[in-house]
Short mmCIF file of C-alpha atoms and ligand atoms in Angstrom, two decimals:
data_model
loop_
_atom_site.label_atom_id
_atom_site.label_comp_id
_atom_site.label_asym_id
_atom_site.label_seq_id
_atom_site.Cartn_x
_atom_site.Cartn_y
_atom_site.Cartn_z
CA MET A 173 -11.01 0.78 -8.71
CA PHE A 174 -8.56 -1.08 -6.60
CA THR A 175 -7.30 -3.92 -8.87
CA GLY A 176 -7.12 -6.30 -5.92
CA ALA A 177 -10.92 -6.36 -5.72
CA LEU A 178 -11.29 -8.38 -8.93
CA GLY A 179 -8.94 -11.16 -7.83
CA LEU A 180 -10.76 -11.44 -4.52
CA HIS A 181 -14.17 -11.32 -6.13
CA TYR A 182 -13.59 -14.35 -8.39
CA GLY A 183 -11.49 -16.18 -5.82
CA LEU A 184 -14.18 -15.87 -3.17
CA GLU A 185 -16.92 -16.88 -5.62
CA ASN A 186 -14.83 -19.94 -6.38
CA ILE A 187 -14.96 -21.11 -2.76
CA GLY A 188 -18.73 -20.55 -2.67
CA ALA A 189 -18.82 -17.30 -0.70
CA ALA A 190 -21.55 -14.73 -1.31
CA ILE A 191 -20.11 -11.51 -2.72
CA VAL A 192 -21.58 -8.06 -2.32
CA PRO A 193 -19.44 -5.90 -4.62
CA SER A 194 -18.95 -2.38 -3.43
CA SER A 195 -16.76 0.42 -4.72
CA THR A 196 -14.23 2.30 -2.61
CA GLY A 197 -15.54 4.79 -0.06
CA ASN A 198 -19.18 4.60 1.04
CA SER A 199 -17.99 3.46 4.45
CA GLU A 200 -21.45 3.86 6.08
CA LYS A 201 -23.03 1.62 3.47
CA GLN A 202 -20.30 -0.99 3.88
CA ILE A 203 -20.89 -1.10 7.64
CA MET A 204 -24.63 -1.49 7.04
CA TYR A 205 -23.86 -4.46 4.75
CA MET A 206 -21.56 -5.97 7.37
CA LYS A 207 -24.27 -5.64 9.99
CA ASP A 208 -27.14 -6.90 7.80
CA PHE A 209 -25.26 -9.89 6.38
CA GLY A 210 -23.35 -10.76 9.55
CA THR A 211 -20.04 -10.49 7.67
CA THR A 212 -17.33 -12.63 9.30
CA LEU A 213 -14.31 -11.65 7.20
CA LEU A 214 -12.99 -8.20 6.42
CA VAL A 215 -10.48 -7.70 3.59
CA ALA A 216 -8.91 -4.24 3.60
CA THR A 217 -5.74 -2.24 3.90
CA PRO A 218 -4.85 -1.92 7.61
CA SER A 219 -5.57 1.80 7.53
CA TYR A 220 -8.98 1.31 5.92
CA ALA A 221 -9.85 -1.34 8.54
CA LEU A 222 -9.21 1.34 11.17
CA ARG A 223 -11.14 3.97 9.23
CA LEU A 224 -14.14 1.63 8.93
CA ALA A 225 -14.09 1.06 12.70
CA GLU A 226 -14.04 4.80 13.29
CA VAL A 227 -17.03 5.32 10.98
CA ALA A 228 -18.90 2.47 12.69
CA LEU A 229 -18.36 4.10 16.08
CA GLU A 230 -19.58 7.43 14.69
CA MET A 231 -22.75 5.59 13.56
CA GLY A 232 -23.23 4.22 17.10
CA ILE A 233 -22.15 0.71 16.06
CA ASP A 234 -19.48 -0.98 18.17
CA PRO A 235 -17.36 -3.13 15.81
CA VAL A 236 -16.65 -5.63 18.60
CA LYS A 237 -20.17 -6.03 20.02
CA ASP A 238 -22.46 -5.17 17.11
CA LEU A 239 -20.58 -6.72 14.20
CA ASN A 240 -19.56 -10.33 13.64
CA VAL A 241 -16.13 -9.97 12.02
CA LYS A 242 -13.75 -12.70 13.19
CA ILE A 243 -10.92 -12.44 10.68
CA GLY A 244 -9.20 -9.40 9.23
CA LEU A 245 -7.25 -10.18 6.09
CA VAL A 246 -5.20 -7.07 5.60
CA GLY A 247 -2.70 -6.21 2.92
CA SER A 248 -1.37 -3.77 0.35
CA GLU A 249 0.25 -1.77 3.12
CA LEU A 250 2.89 -2.89 5.57
CA LEU A 251 1.32 -4.36 8.71
CA THR A 252 3.69 -3.44 11.52
CA ASP A 253 3.20 -4.88 15.02
CA SER A 254 1.94 -1.53 16.29
CA MET A 255 -0.54 -1.29 13.40
CA ARG A 256 -1.78 -4.80 14.20
CA GLU A 257 -2.28 -3.69 17.81
CA GLU A 258 -4.31 -0.71 16.60
CA VAL A 259 -6.54 -3.00 14.53
CA HIS A 260 -7.11 -5.17 17.62
CA LYS A 261 -7.96 -2.10 19.68
CA PHE A 262 -10.90 -1.33 17.40
CA TRP A 263 -11.94 -4.78 16.21
CA GLY A 264 -11.35 -6.72 19.40
CA LYS A 265 -8.44 -8.78 20.71
CA ASP A 266 -9.98 -12.03 19.46
CA MET A 267 -9.99 -11.01 15.82
CA LEU A 268 -7.40 -12.92 13.78
CA VAL A 269 -5.50 -10.25 11.83
CA THR A 270 -3.26 -11.64 9.10
CA SER A 271 -0.80 -9.86 6.85
CA ASN A 272 -1.08 -10.56 3.12
CA TYR A 273 0.99 -9.84 0.05
CA GLY A 274 0.37 -9.61 -3.65
CA MET A 275 0.75 -7.36 -6.66
CA SER A 276 -1.29 -6.66 -9.78
CA GLU A 277 1.42 -7.93 -12.12
CA LEU A 278 1.40 -11.33 -10.44
CA MET A 279 -2.42 -11.67 -10.10
CA GLY A 280 -3.30 -9.22 -7.35
CA PRO A 281 -3.87 -10.63 -3.89
CA GLY A 282 -2.89 -14.21 -3.11
CA VAL A 283 0.86 -14.39 -3.57
CA SER A 284 1.38 -14.97 0.14
CA GLY A 285 -0.38 -14.60 3.46
CA GLU A 286 0.02 -15.41 7.12
CA CYS A 287 -1.57 -18.45 8.71
CA GLU A 288 -3.10 -18.44 12.20
CA TYR A 289 0.41 -18.59 13.76
CA LEU A 290 1.30 -15.16 12.35
CA ASP A 291 4.91 -16.06 11.75
CA GLY A 292 5.63 -15.03 8.18
CA MET A 293 3.52 -15.10 5.02
CA HIS A 294 3.26 -18.51 3.32
CA ILE A 295 4.02 -18.16 -0.39
CA ASN A 296 1.61 -20.19 -2.51
CA GLU A 297 4.35 -22.29 -4.07
CA ASP A 298 1.92 -24.30 -6.19
CA PHE A 299 1.54 -21.07 -8.21
CA PHE A 300 4.80 -19.19 -7.65
CA ILE A 301 8.50 -20.07 -7.51
CA PRO A 302 10.20 -17.56 -5.20
CA GLU A 303 13.89 -16.63 -5.20
CA ILE A 304 15.89 -14.02 -3.32
CA ILE A 305 18.56 -12.12 -5.24
CA ASN A 306 21.11 -9.44 -4.55
CA PRO A 307 19.40 -6.40 -6.15
CA GLN A 308 22.73 -4.95 -7.30
CA THR A 309 24.29 -8.02 -8.90
CA GLY A 310 21.27 -10.21 -9.64
CA GLU A 311 23.03 -13.15 -7.95
CA VAL A 312 20.72 -15.68 -6.23
CA LEU A 313 21.29 -15.62 -2.46
CA PRO A 314 21.40 -18.64 -0.16
CA GLU A 315 18.36 -19.65 1.89
CA GLY A 316 17.49 -17.25 4.71
CA GLU A 317 19.39 -14.25 3.37
CA GLN A 318 17.71 -10.91 2.88
CA GLY A 319 17.39 -9.52 -0.64
CA GLU A 320 14.98 -8.75 -3.47
CA LEU A 321 12.10 -11.15 -4.02
CA VAL A 322 11.94 -12.59 -7.55
CA ILE A 323 8.91 -14.59 -8.59
CA THR A 324 8.11 -16.95 -11.45
CA CYS A 325 4.45 -17.72 -12.10
CA ILE A 326 3.87 -21.37 -12.91
CA LYS A 327 0.20 -21.30 -13.85
CA LYS A 328 -0.64 -17.77 -14.89
CA GLU A 329 -2.06 -17.49 -18.41
CA GLY A 330 -2.08 -14.53 -20.78
CA LEU A 331 0.74 -12.64 -19.08
CA PRO A 332 3.31 -15.20 -17.99
CA LEU A 333 6.06 -13.82 -15.80
CA ILE A 334 9.41 -15.52 -15.49
CA ARG A 335 11.82 -14.42 -12.75
CA TYR A 336 9.89 -11.19 -12.23
CA ARG A 337 11.72 -8.73 -10.00
CA THR A 338 9.25 -7.47 -7.40
CA LYS A 339 11.74 -4.88 -6.02
CA ASP A 340 10.47 -5.80 -2.55
CA ILE A 341 13.11 -6.65 0.05
CA THR A 342 12.45 -9.65 2.27
CA ARG A 343 13.86 -13.05 3.28
CA LEU A 344 12.49 -16.59 2.95
CA ASN A 345 12.10 -19.16 5.69
CA TYR A 346 11.90 -22.82 4.68
CA ALA A 347 11.55 -24.18 8.23
CA PRO A 348 8.34 -26.17 8.86
CA CYS A 349 5.47 -24.09 10.25
CA LYS A 350 3.36 -25.05 13.28
CA CYS A 351 0.25 -24.98 11.07
CA GLY A 352 1.53 -27.95 9.05
CA ARG A 353 1.74 -26.10 5.74
CA THR A 354 4.96 -26.87 3.88
CA PHE A 355 5.04 -23.71 1.75
CA CYS A 356 7.93 -21.40 2.62
CA ARG A 357 7.28 -18.16 4.45
CA MET A 358 8.43 -14.64 3.58
CA GLU A 359 8.93 -12.10 6.33
CA ASN A 360 7.36 -8.63 6.38
CA LEU A 361 8.84 -6.40 3.69
CA SER A 362 11.69 -4.27 4.93
CA GLY A 363 11.80 -1.89 1.98
CA ARG A 364 12.18 -1.57 -1.77
CA SER A 365 15.15 -1.79 -4.09
CA ASP A 366 13.72 1.14 -6.07
CA ASP A 367 12.14 4.39 -4.89
CA MET A 368 8.48 3.39 -5.12
CA LEU A 369 6.26 4.63 -2.28
CA LYS A 370 3.04 3.10 -1.04
CA ILE A 371 0.58 5.83 -0.20
CA ARG A 372 -2.85 4.76 1.04
CA GLY A 373 -2.21 1.38 -0.59
CA VAL A 374 -1.48 2.96 -3.99
CA ASN A 375 1.89 2.51 -5.71
CA VAL A 376 3.49 5.87 -6.36
CA PHE A 377 6.73 6.49 -8.24
CA PRO A 378 8.27 9.91 -7.60
CA SER A 379 8.92 10.10 -11.36
CA GLN A 380 5.13 10.29 -11.93
CA ILE A 381 4.93 13.35 -9.69
CA GLU A 382 7.98 14.86 -11.36
CA GLU A 383 6.38 14.44 -14.78
CA VAL A 384 3.31 16.40 -13.62
CA ILE A 385 5.48 19.17 -12.17
CA LEU A 386 7.56 19.48 -15.32
CA SER A 387 4.41 19.79 -17.44
CA PHE A 388 3.67 23.20 -15.84
CA SER A 389 5.75 26.07 -17.25
CA GLU A 390 4.90 28.14 -14.14
CA LEU A 391 6.89 25.71 -11.98
CA GLY A 392 10.60 25.21 -11.54
CA PRO A 393 12.21 21.75 -11.43
CA HIS A 394 12.77 21.71 -7.65
CA TYR A 395 10.27 19.85 -5.51
CA GLU A 396 9.89 17.79 -2.36
CA ILE A 397 7.43 14.96 -1.70
CA VAL A 398 6.33 14.71 1.94
CA VAL A 399 4.36 11.70 3.19
CA GLU A 400 2.93 11.84 6.71
CA ARG A 401 0.53 9.89 8.83
CA GLU A 402 -2.64 11.78 9.80
CA GLY A 403 -4.85 9.70 12.07
CA TYR A 404 -4.91 6.35 10.28
CA SER A 405 -4.39 7.68 6.81
CA ASP A 406 -1.37 8.75 4.75
CA LYS A 407 -1.17 12.38 3.73
CA LEU A 408 0.73 13.44 0.63
CA THR A 409 2.10 16.96 0.33
CA ILE A 410 4.05 18.21 -2.67
CA ARG A 411 6.18 21.30 -2.18
CA VAL A 412 7.26 22.83 -5.43
CA GLU A 413 9.05 26.02 -6.40
CA LEU A 414 7.53 28.55 -8.73
CA ALA A 415 9.60 29.44 -11.80
CA LYS A 416 8.91 33.17 -11.17
CA SER A 417 7.49 34.91 -8.11
CA THR A 418 3.98 36.26 -8.34
CA ASP A 419 1.69 38.08 -5.93
CA SER A 420 -1.52 37.28 -7.74
CA PHE A 421 -3.65 35.20 -5.40
CA THR A 422 -5.94 34.08 -8.21
CA GLU A 423 -3.01 32.92 -10.28
CA LEU A 424 -1.54 30.92 -7.38
CA ASP A 425 -4.90 29.47 -6.42
CA ASN A 426 -5.67 28.35 -9.97
CA LEU A 427 -2.22 26.86 -10.37
CA THR A 428 -2.52 24.91 -7.08
CA LYS A 429 -5.87 23.50 -8.18
CA SER A 430 -4.62 22.49 -11.65
CA ILE A 431 -1.60 20.67 -10.19
CA ALA A 432 -3.72 18.84 -7.59
CA ASN A 433 -6.18 17.88 -10.29
CA LYS A 434 -3.50 16.46 -12.58
CA ILE A 435 -1.93 14.51 -9.70
CA LYS A 436 -5.36 13.09 -8.88
CA ILE A 437 -5.87 11.97 -12.49
CA ILE A 438 -2.45 10.30 -12.72
CA LEU A 439 -2.10 8.78 -9.25
CA GLY A 440 -5.72 8.58 -8.13
CA LEU A 441 -4.68 10.30 -4.90
CA ASP A 442 -5.45 13.64 -3.31
CA ALA A 443 -2.35 15.70 -2.67
CA LYS A 444 -1.83 18.97 -0.90
CA ILE A 445 0.16 21.33 -3.12
CA LYS A 446 2.37 23.95 -1.50
CA LEU A 447 3.85 26.52 -3.84
CA GLU A 448 7.18 27.93 -2.69
CA SER A 449 9.08 31.04 -3.84
CA PRO A 450 11.96 30.45 -6.26
CA ASN A 451 15.19 29.28 -4.59
CA THR A 452 13.68 28.23 -1.28
CA LEU A 453 13.90 24.43 -1.42
CA LYS A 454 17.09 22.64 -0.50
CA ARG A 455 19.58 21.96 -3.34
CA PHE A 456 21.59 18.77 -3.53
CA GLU A 457 25.00 17.91 -4.81
CA GLY A 458 24.78 14.42 -6.20
CA LYS A 459 21.56 12.44 -5.93
CA ALA A 460 18.67 14.65 -4.81
CA LYS A 461 16.70 13.57 -1.75
CA ARG A 462 13.23 14.59 -2.79
CA ILE A 463 11.22 12.21 -0.62
CA VAL A 464 10.54 12.92 3.02
CA ASP A 465 8.70 9.95 4.51
CA LEU A 466 7.69 10.78 8.08
CA ARG A 467 5.35 7.81 8.56
CA SER A 468 7.71 5.61 10.57
CA LYS A 469 8.56 8.42 13.00
ZN1 LIG B 39 1.78 -21.63 8.92
#
């Protein structure tokens, strides 16, 4: 399950909204719910919002005319301007599409979100104290400078976090906002200070993939992680070298399936595994560049 769902569930109950819990997938059923209940707010990753619209159209339901969704609260993936345009294309130009930010360690969704003026995500400063630091030195940077976001939770119980390094790179804006809210705003993330990847909204550390690869004696230590965009979804491909060449199709097929299965268990993601002959992948002097992220291209 997506951890964000629990935070939203109890938060929405708290404001008196009716909740219809639903697991991931089952897109047809979710669209039926949206139609039957006249749902006005959609909370999703931007790519799932697009996927839902596609499924609706396949079912003969026009998301703009036949559904009643007025606000799209999207998060967990970067919402670029072009992605926001795509969401409008499917859900109508009048839908308010806001970008939102949170992380499981801090309480899931709700750390910050855009208001109707779409000019940076207001950080809920009654809950969180934000700071921006230089990720190399740890020094606190002056207002408006770009650096790593560090957050202290003021009210969280059970797992208090003090000056927690999010590893997300952004900058803070303390200028007053047109909406009247006085909470500062953080701009869209421009990257990470570590090598974590977001694939289909799931946090992936290359070290997790490496651990799986190293657990197979049939594989060598050389690999490459390729992330691409296919339609509105991210596609993960892992290219890995065999330790020894083999011509046995059955052996290769079984090995591919076992690796994919182990990746699925650890990351919760489907990955395409491509086995390569020994000594075919690029070698590096110094720090290896094992991640090829083609999504922004
Ligand atoms: Zn505002």
